[in-house]
XYZ file of N, CA and C in Angstrom:
279
model
N 0.841 -1.161 0.000
C 0.000 0.000 0.000
C 0.899 1.240 0.000
N 0.554 2.231 -0.830
C 1.361 3.436 -0.978
C 0.545 4.695 -0.688
N 1.244 5.752 -0.303
C 0.669 7.079 -0.195
C 1.311 7.921 -1.285
N 0.477 8.511 -2.152
C 0.946 9.259 -3.309
C 0.555 10.721 -3.138
N 1.490 11.632 -3.427
C 1.230 13.064 -3.327
C 1.331 13.705 -4.701
N 0.341 14.559 -5.016
C 0.337 15.314 -6.267
C 0.160 16.792 -5.953
N 0.759 17.637 -6.800
C 0.615 19.076 -6.601
C -0.711 19.554 -7.177
N -0.945 20.863 -7.128
C -2.226 21.418 -7.582
C -2.452 21.253 -9.077
N -1.393 20.940 -9.825
C -1.513 20.690 -11.266
C -1.697 19.209 -11.580
N -1.750 18.378 -10.544
C -1.909 16.941 -10.739
C -0.614 16.205 -11.024
N 0.514 16.901 -10.869
C 1.822 16.282 -11.109
C 2.273 15.512 -9.865
N 2.762 14.306 -10.075
C 3.276 13.485 -8.978
C 4.498 14.156 -8.367
N 4.492 14.339 -7.047
C 5.643 14.936 -6.361
C 6.344 13.937 -5.446
N 5.722 12.803 -5.182
C 6.358 11.786 -4.366
C 5.394 10.719 -3.902
N 5.970 9.621 -3.425
C 5.159 8.542 -2.861
C 6.015 7.745 -1.891
N 5.344 7.100 -0.952
C 6.016 6.216 -0.003
C 5.181 4.957 0.160
N 5.862 3.873 0.501
C 5.157 2.653 0.864
C 4.802 2.772 2.340
N 3.531 2.593 2.654
C 3.072 2.728 4.035
C 3.449 1.463 4.807
N 4.041 1.671 5.976
C 4.488 0.544 6.794
C 4.012 0.742 8.236
N 4.229 -0.253 9.091
C 3.861 -0.089 10.504
C 4.696 0.978 11.223
N 5.858 1.308 10.671
C 6.691 2.350 11.264
C 6.143 3.716 10.880
N 6.148 4.649 11.822
C 5.674 6.002 11.559
C 6.589 6.670 10.539
N 5.965 7.226 9.497
C 6.693 7.957 8.465
C 6.144 9.377 8.424
N 7.035 10.345 8.256
C 6.615 11.735 8.297
C 6.466 12.329 6.897
N 5.612 13.358 6.843
C 5.300 14.069 5.607
C 5.517 15.549 5.878
N 6.251 16.236 5.004
C 6.473 17.656 5.183
C 7.595 18.155 4.307
N 8.019 19.404 4.561
C 9.064 19.995 3.732
C 10.463 19.768 4.296
N 10.564 19.207 5.490
C 11.872 18.956 6.100
C 12.635 17.848 5.393
N 13.958 17.964 5.374
C 14.792 16.960 4.707
C 14.728 15.614 5.415
N 14.295 15.599 6.663
C 14.198 14.360 7.433
C 12.919 13.573 7.112
N 11.973 14.183 6.404
C 10.683 13.538 6.125
C 10.822 12.456 5.060
N 10.100 11.365 5.247
C 10.128 10.288 4.263
C 9.380 10.679 2.984
N 8.329 11.483 3.123
C 7.609 12.019 1.957
C 7.766 13.529 2.015
N 8.631 14.054 1.143
C 8.909 15.482 1.133
C 8.013 16.192 0.128
N 7.274 17.178 0.640
C 6.471 18.058 -0.201
C 6.799 19.488 0.220
N 7.217 20.287 -0.721
C 7.626 21.653 -0.419
C 6.661 22.627 -1.051
N 6.195 23.539 -0.256
C 5.300 24.549 -0.777
C 4.804 25.454 0.333
N 4.179 26.537 -0.076
C 3.611 27.493 0.872
C 2.565 26.773 1.734
N 2.682 26.916 3.024
C 1.708 26.323 3.931
C 2.044 24.925 4.406
N 3.191 24.373 3.973
C 3.596 23.033 4.410
C 4.636 23.188 5.521
N 4.376 22.593 6.671
C 5.302 22.649 7.805
C 6.475 21.695 7.593
N 7.552 21.907 8.368
C 8.717 21.023 8.249
C 8.309 19.569 8.479
N 7.593 19.329 9.566
C 6.994 18.015 9.814
C 5.502 18.269 9.924
N 4.794 18.054 8.852
C 3.385 18.426 8.766
C 2.454 17.323 9.285
N 2.745 16.094 8.881
C 1.860 14.968 9.216
C 2.682 13.692 9.303
N 2.026 12.648 9.773
C 2.650 11.326 9.785
C 1.618 10.290 9.370
N 2.123 9.139 8.948
C 1.257 8.054 8.495
C 1.906 6.725 8.888
N 1.059 5.760 9.213
C 1.554 4.419 9.514
C 0.433 3.403 9.303
N 0.835 2.157 9.153
C -0.111 1.063 8.959
C -0.392 0.421 10.310
N -1.663 0.365 10.674
C -2.127 -0.198 11.944
C -2.956 -1.433 11.607
N -3.213 -2.271 12.586
C -4.019 -3.481 12.333
C -5.405 -3.137 11.798
N -5.907 -1.928 12.085
C -7.232 -1.517 11.608
C -7.181 -0.768 10.275
N -5.974 -0.443 9.802
C -5.843 0.264 8.531
C -4.762 1.318 8.570
N -4.827 2.256 7.635
C -3.843 3.325 7.523
C -4.271 4.477 8.438
N -3.337 4.930 9.282
C -3.605 6.014 10.217
C -2.809 7.246 9.799
N -3.506 8.383 9.719
C -2.912 9.668 9.371
C -3.032 10.590 10.575
N -1.963 11.315 10.895
C -1.961 12.237 12.037
C -1.401 13.584 11.616
N -2.012 14.654 12.109
C -1.440 15.986 11.972
C -0.382 16.110 13.067
N 0.796 16.557 12.706
C 1.890 16.654 13.679
C 2.069 18.077 14.203
N 0.946 18.766 14.439
C 1.008 20.121 14.970
C 1.311 21.159 13.908
N 0.934 20.879 12.684
C 1.203 21.799 11.582
C 0.449 23.111 11.766
N 0.966 24.149 11.130
C 0.342 25.469 11.225
C -0.982 25.534 10.465
N -1.094 24.784 9.361
C -2.271 24.899 8.493
C -3.170 23.670 8.464
N -2.817 22.634 9.204
C -3.679 21.474 9.325
C -3.641 20.495 8.176
N -4.339 19.396 8.389
C -4.500 18.316 7.421
C -5.992 18.088 7.261
N -6.446 18.020 6.028
C -7.865 17.779 5.770
C -8.061 16.386 5.181
N -9.095 15.713 5.654
C -9.543 14.446 5.080
C -10.984 14.660 4.660
N -11.239 14.497 3.379
C -12.571 14.729 2.807
C -13.104 16.118 3.182
N -12.210 17.118 3.156
C -12.597 18.502 3.386
C -12.680 18.932 4.838
N -12.460 18.014 5.769
C -12.566 18.325 7.197
C -11.188 18.257 7.858
N -10.862 19.289 8.643
C -9.608 19.263 9.397
C -9.637 18.122 10.400
N -8.534 17.375 10.483
C -8.459 16.300 11.468
C -7.814 16.843 12.741
N -8.212 16.277 13.875
C -7.679 16.753 15.146
C -6.942 15.659 15.914
N -6.935 14.467 15.388
C -6.254 13.357 16.036
C -5.987 12.267 15.017
N -5.456 11.137 15.459
C -5.217 10.030 14.537
C -6.508 9.671 13.792
N -6.405 9.541 12.470
C -7.569 9.326 11.625
C -7.322 8.175 10.660
N -8.242 7.212 10.631
C -8.146 6.113 9.672
C -8.504 6.626 8.285
N -7.673 6.303 7.286
C -7.932 6.688 5.899
C -7.770 5.468 5.000
N -8.435 5.513 3.848
C -8.288 4.436 2.869
C -8.328 5.022 1.465
N -8.437 4.155 0.469
C -8.377 4.564 -0.935
C -9.462 5.572 -1.309
N -10.561 5.585 -0.592
C -11.664 6.461 -0.938
C -11.562 7.869 -0.376
N -10.604 8.104 0.510
C -10.494 9.412 1.146
C -9.623 10.375 0.349
N -10.034 11.648 0.357
C -9.228 12.716 -0.226
C -8.488 13.411 0.908
N -7.166 13.392 0.846
C -6.320 13.990 1.869
C -5.698 15.248 1.260
N -5.732 16.341 2.027
C -5.159 17.590 1.533
C -4.217 18.184 2.559
N -3.013 18.499 2.093
C -2.024 19.230 2.873
C -1.642 20.433 2.030
N -2.041 21.617 2.495
C -1.832 22.841 1.738
C -2.389 22.629 0.330
N -1.600 22.861 -0.718
C -2.083 22.696 -2.089
C -1.827 21.310 -2.658
N -1.510 20.344 -1.816
C -1.185 18.993 -2.272
C -2.323 18.021 -1.972
N -2.586 17.153 -2.926
C -3.593 16.098 -2.768
C -2.860 14.783 -2.566
N -3.244 14.058 -1.524
C -2.629 12.767 -1.230
C -3.696 11.683 -1.297
N -3.273 10.512 -1.751
C -4.181 9.351 -1.851
C -3.471 8.092 -1.417
N -4.204 7.247 -0.729
C -3.709 5.924 -0.373
C -3.840 5.051 -1.596
């Protein structure tokens, strides 16, 4: 299972294989999925594979993480049907 990120033009900017280990998303060089742009924090979000599915977390970002248009406030289960938005980037499982 992969997490794919596209910019506002629909261009692929990166992807990671989702694993049980926590992986970070953001503009920092330490992030496993690097997305750089206005409104993206150094460590914006994290994702990992749990026994119940894929879990997405906001890591205290300044602009939040949206799932299906709603800001998330804690660990959130996501799947192939969810639209994930970080700033101007669209992410999909």
